[in-house]
mmCIF file of C-alpha atoms in Angstrom:
data_model
loop_
_atom_site.group_PDB
_atom_site.id
_atom_site.type_symbol
_atom_site.label_atom_id
_atom_site.label_comp_id
_atom_site.label_asym_id
_atom_site.label_seq_id
_atom_site.Cartn_x
_atom_site.Cartn_y
_atom_site.Cartn_z
ATOM 1 C CA MET A 28 -15.265 -42.956 -7.935
ATOM 2 C CA LYS A 29 -18.268 -41.070 -6.540
ATOM 3 C CA ARG A 30 -16.785 -41.324 -3.056
ATOM 4 C CA TYR A 31 -13.513 -39.709 -4.171
ATOM 5 C CA LEU A 32 -15.393 -36.940 -5.971
ATOM 6 C CA GLY A 33 -17.418 -36.268 -2.814
ATOM 7 C CA VAL A 34 -14.282 -36.090 -0.657
ATOM 8 C CA PHE A 35 -12.648 -33.746 -3.184
ATOM 9 C CA CYS A 36 -15.687 -31.435 -3.231
ATOM 10 C CA LEU A 37 -15.807 -31.400 0.565
ATOM 11 C CA SER A 38 -12.104 -30.565 0.775
ATOM 12 C CA LEU A 39 -12.614 -27.644 -1.626
ATOM 13 C CA PHE A 40 -15.370 -26.368 0.621
ATOM 14 C CA LEU A 41 -13.173 -26.563 3.731
ATOM 15 C CA VAL A 42 -10.107 -24.897 2.180
ATOM 16 C CA SER A 43 -10.052 -21.258 1.135
ATOM 17 C CA CYS A 44 -9.143 -20.241 -2.397
ATOM 18 C CA ASP A 45 -5.988 -18.546 -1.120
ATOM 19 C CA ASP A 46 -4.826 -21.864 0.333
ATOM 20 C CA ILE A 47 -5.423 -23.630 -2.980
ATOM 21 C CA ILE A 48 -3.811 -20.976 -5.142
ATOM 22 C CA GLY A 49 -1.086 -20.221 -2.615
ATOM 23 C CA VAL A 50 -1.266 -16.428 -2.321
ATOM 24 C CA PRO A 51 1.593 -15.390 -0.014
ATOM 25 C CA ASP A 52 0.590 -13.656 3.211
ATOM 26 C CA ILE A 53 2.347 -10.268 3.228
ATOM 27 C CA SER A 54 0.347 -8.799 6.102
ATOM 28 C CA GLU A 55 3.276 -8.888 8.556
ATOM 29 C CA LYS A 56 5.753 -7.318 6.136
ATOM 30 C CA LYS A 57 6.537 -3.603 5.931
ATOM 31 C CA VAL A 58 7.059 -1.327 2.950
ATOM 32 C CA VAL A 59 10.354 0.571 3.221
ATOM 33 C CA VAL A 60 9.913 4.159 2.025
ATOM 34 C CA LEU A 61 12.813 5.969 0.398
ATOM 35 C CA ALA A 62 11.587 9.507 -0.319
ATOM 36 C CA PRO A 63 10.405 11.897 0.797
ATOM 37 C CA THR A 64 11.735 10.943 4.200
ATOM 38 C CA ASN A 65 10.014 11.792 7.453
ATOM 39 C CA ASN A 66 10.053 15.534 8.256
ATOM 40 C CA ALA A 67 11.706 16.383 4.920
ATOM 41 C CA ILE A 68 11.459 19.987 3.739
ATOM 42 C CA LEU A 69 11.250 20.173 -0.040
ATOM 43 C CA ASP A 70 11.921 23.256 -2.134
ATOM 44 C CA THR A 71 9.999 22.092 -5.189
ATOM 45 C CA VAL A 72 6.320 21.378 -5.870
ATOM 46 C CA ALA A 73 7.260 18.413 -8.092
ATOM 47 C CA VAL A 74 7.360 15.497 -5.669
ATOM 48 C CA VAL A 75 8.532 11.970 -6.428
ATOM 49 C CA PHE A 76 7.459 9.358 -3.882
ATOM 50 C CA THR A 77 9.585 6.191 -3.878
ATOM 51 C CA TRP A 78 9.753 2.973 -1.872
ATOM 52 C CA GLU A 79 11.397 -0.425 -2.082
ATOM 53 C CA ALA A 80 9.662 -3.264 -3.878
ATOM 54 C CA LEU A 81 8.145 -5.822 -1.534
ATOM 55 C CA GLU A 82 8.390 -9.490 -2.455
ATOM 56 C CA ASP A 83 4.987 -10.994 -3.364
ATOM 57 C CA ALA A 84 3.299 -7.580 -3.683
ATOM 58 C CA GLU A 85 1.204 -7.067 -6.799
ATOM 59 C CA MET A 86 0.412 -3.387 -6.290
ATOM 60 C CA TYR A 87 0.863 -0.473 -3.929
ATOM 61 C CA HIS A 88 -1.752 1.863 -2.476
ATOM 62 C CA ILE A 89 -0.418 5.388 -1.976
ATOM 63 C CA GLN A 90 -2.277 8.244 -0.320
ATOM 64 C CA VAL A 91 -1.287 11.834 0.424
ATOM 65 C CA ALA A 92 -3.163 13.952 2.990
ATOM 66 C CA LYS A 93 -2.853 17.534 4.108
ATOM 67 C CA PRO A 94 -1.733 18.208 6.736
ATOM 68 C CA THR A 95 -1.913 14.690 8.292
ATOM 69 C CA PHE A 96 -4.180 11.659 8.119
ATOM 70 C CA GLU A 97 -5.350 12.179 11.690
ATOM 71 C CA ASP A 98 -6.320 15.813 11.022
ATOM 72 C CA ALA A 99 -6.916 15.530 7.284
ATOM 73 C CA LEU A 100 -8.424 18.553 5.629
ATOM 74 C CA GLN A 101 -8.121 16.748 2.318
ATOM 75 C CA ILE A 102 -6.839 13.512 0.819
ATOM 76 C CA VAL A 103 -5.054 15.058 -2.150
ATOM 77 C CA LYS A 104 -3.877 11.826 -3.816
ATOM 78 C CA ASP A 105 -5.179 8.263 -3.652
ATOM 79 C CA SER A 106 -3.812 5.798 -6.206
ATOM 80 C CA LEU A 107 -3.148 2.112 -6.830
ATOM 81 C CA LEU A 108 0.146 1.463 -8.615
ATOM 82 C CA THR A 109 2.117 -1.511 -9.836
ATOM 83 C CA GLY A 110 5.479 0.290 -9.625
ATOM 84 C CA THR A 111 7.513 1.653 -6.748
ATOM 85 C CA SER A 112 7.306 5.363 -7.476
ATOM 86 C CA PHE A 113 4.689 8.050 -7.955
ATOM 87 C CA SER A 114 5.193 11.599 -9.250
ATOM 88 C CA THR A 115 2.862 14.527 -8.698
ATOM 89 C CA SER A 116 2.781 18.268 -8.119
ATOM 90 C CA LEU A 117 1.624 19.690 -4.801
ATOM 91 C CA ASN A 118 1.198 23.181 -3.378
ATOM 92 C CA THR A 119 3.424 24.632 -0.671
ATOM 93 C CA LYS A 120 1.948 23.079 2.490
ATOM 94 C CA SER A 121 2.538 20.336 5.048
ATOM 95 C CA TYR A 122 1.604 16.800 4.032
ATOM 96 C CA GLU A 123 1.672 13.228 5.192
ATOM 97 C CA TRP A 124 1.963 10.309 2.808
ATOM 98 C CA ARG A 125 1.513 6.615 3.265
ATOM 99 C CA VAL A 126 1.918 3.497 1.180
ATOM 100 C CA ARG A 127 1.047 -0.154 1.628
ATOM 101 C CA ALA A 128 1.666 -3.260 -0.448
ATOM 102 C CA GLU A 129 -1.194 -5.452 -1.651
ATOM 103 C CA ASN A 130 -1.748 -8.748 -3.401
ATOM 104 C CA SER A 131 -4.929 -10.627 -4.222
ATOM 105 C CA GLY A 132 -5.352 -11.904 -0.670
ATOM 106 C CA TYR A 133 -3.462 -9.646 1.736
ATOM 107 C CA ASN A 134 -2.096 -6.178 2.377
ATOM 108 C CA THR A 135 0.536 -4.727 4.660
ATOM 109 C CA LYS A 136 -0.079 -1.954 7.137
ATOM 110 C CA TYR A 137 0.551 1.539 5.869
ATOM 111 C CA THR A 138 4.011 3.063 6.292
ATOM 112 C CA LYS A 139 3.697 6.825 6.632
ATOM 113 C CA GLN A 140 5.954 9.851 6.537
ATOM 114 C CA GLY A 141 5.406 13.582 6.985
ATOM 115 C CA PHE A 142 6.967 16.291 4.827
ATOM 116 C CA SER A 143 6.450 19.897 3.819
ATOM 117 C CA ILE A 144 6.973 21.992 0.725
ATOM 118 C CA GLU A 145 8.307 25.493 1.232
ATOM 119 C CA GLU A 146 9.206 28.188 -1.258
#
């Protein structure tokens, strides 16, 4: 009995928790964004960001930068959500937004889109 307990303890040490629990690896998947689409010009400051649900995702990380992430003057929104939409108000400017899916063990790469709000 002690021998079996020792083998079991050793196997737990050699196997990660994700392998035991079976957290799906979503790192190669991609979040499909719906709106605002790339290069969209919006005529309202009330913006609704939407994307398709990703199988095995537990939450989504959304960020909005102005004007872009590469030349960010400001990250204006940074949120973790369980749903597939996010509503906010923004000023008339150019923005870039990105979203990625996450679960307890993995995350996808960000999918990003640029848009602007004009009067």
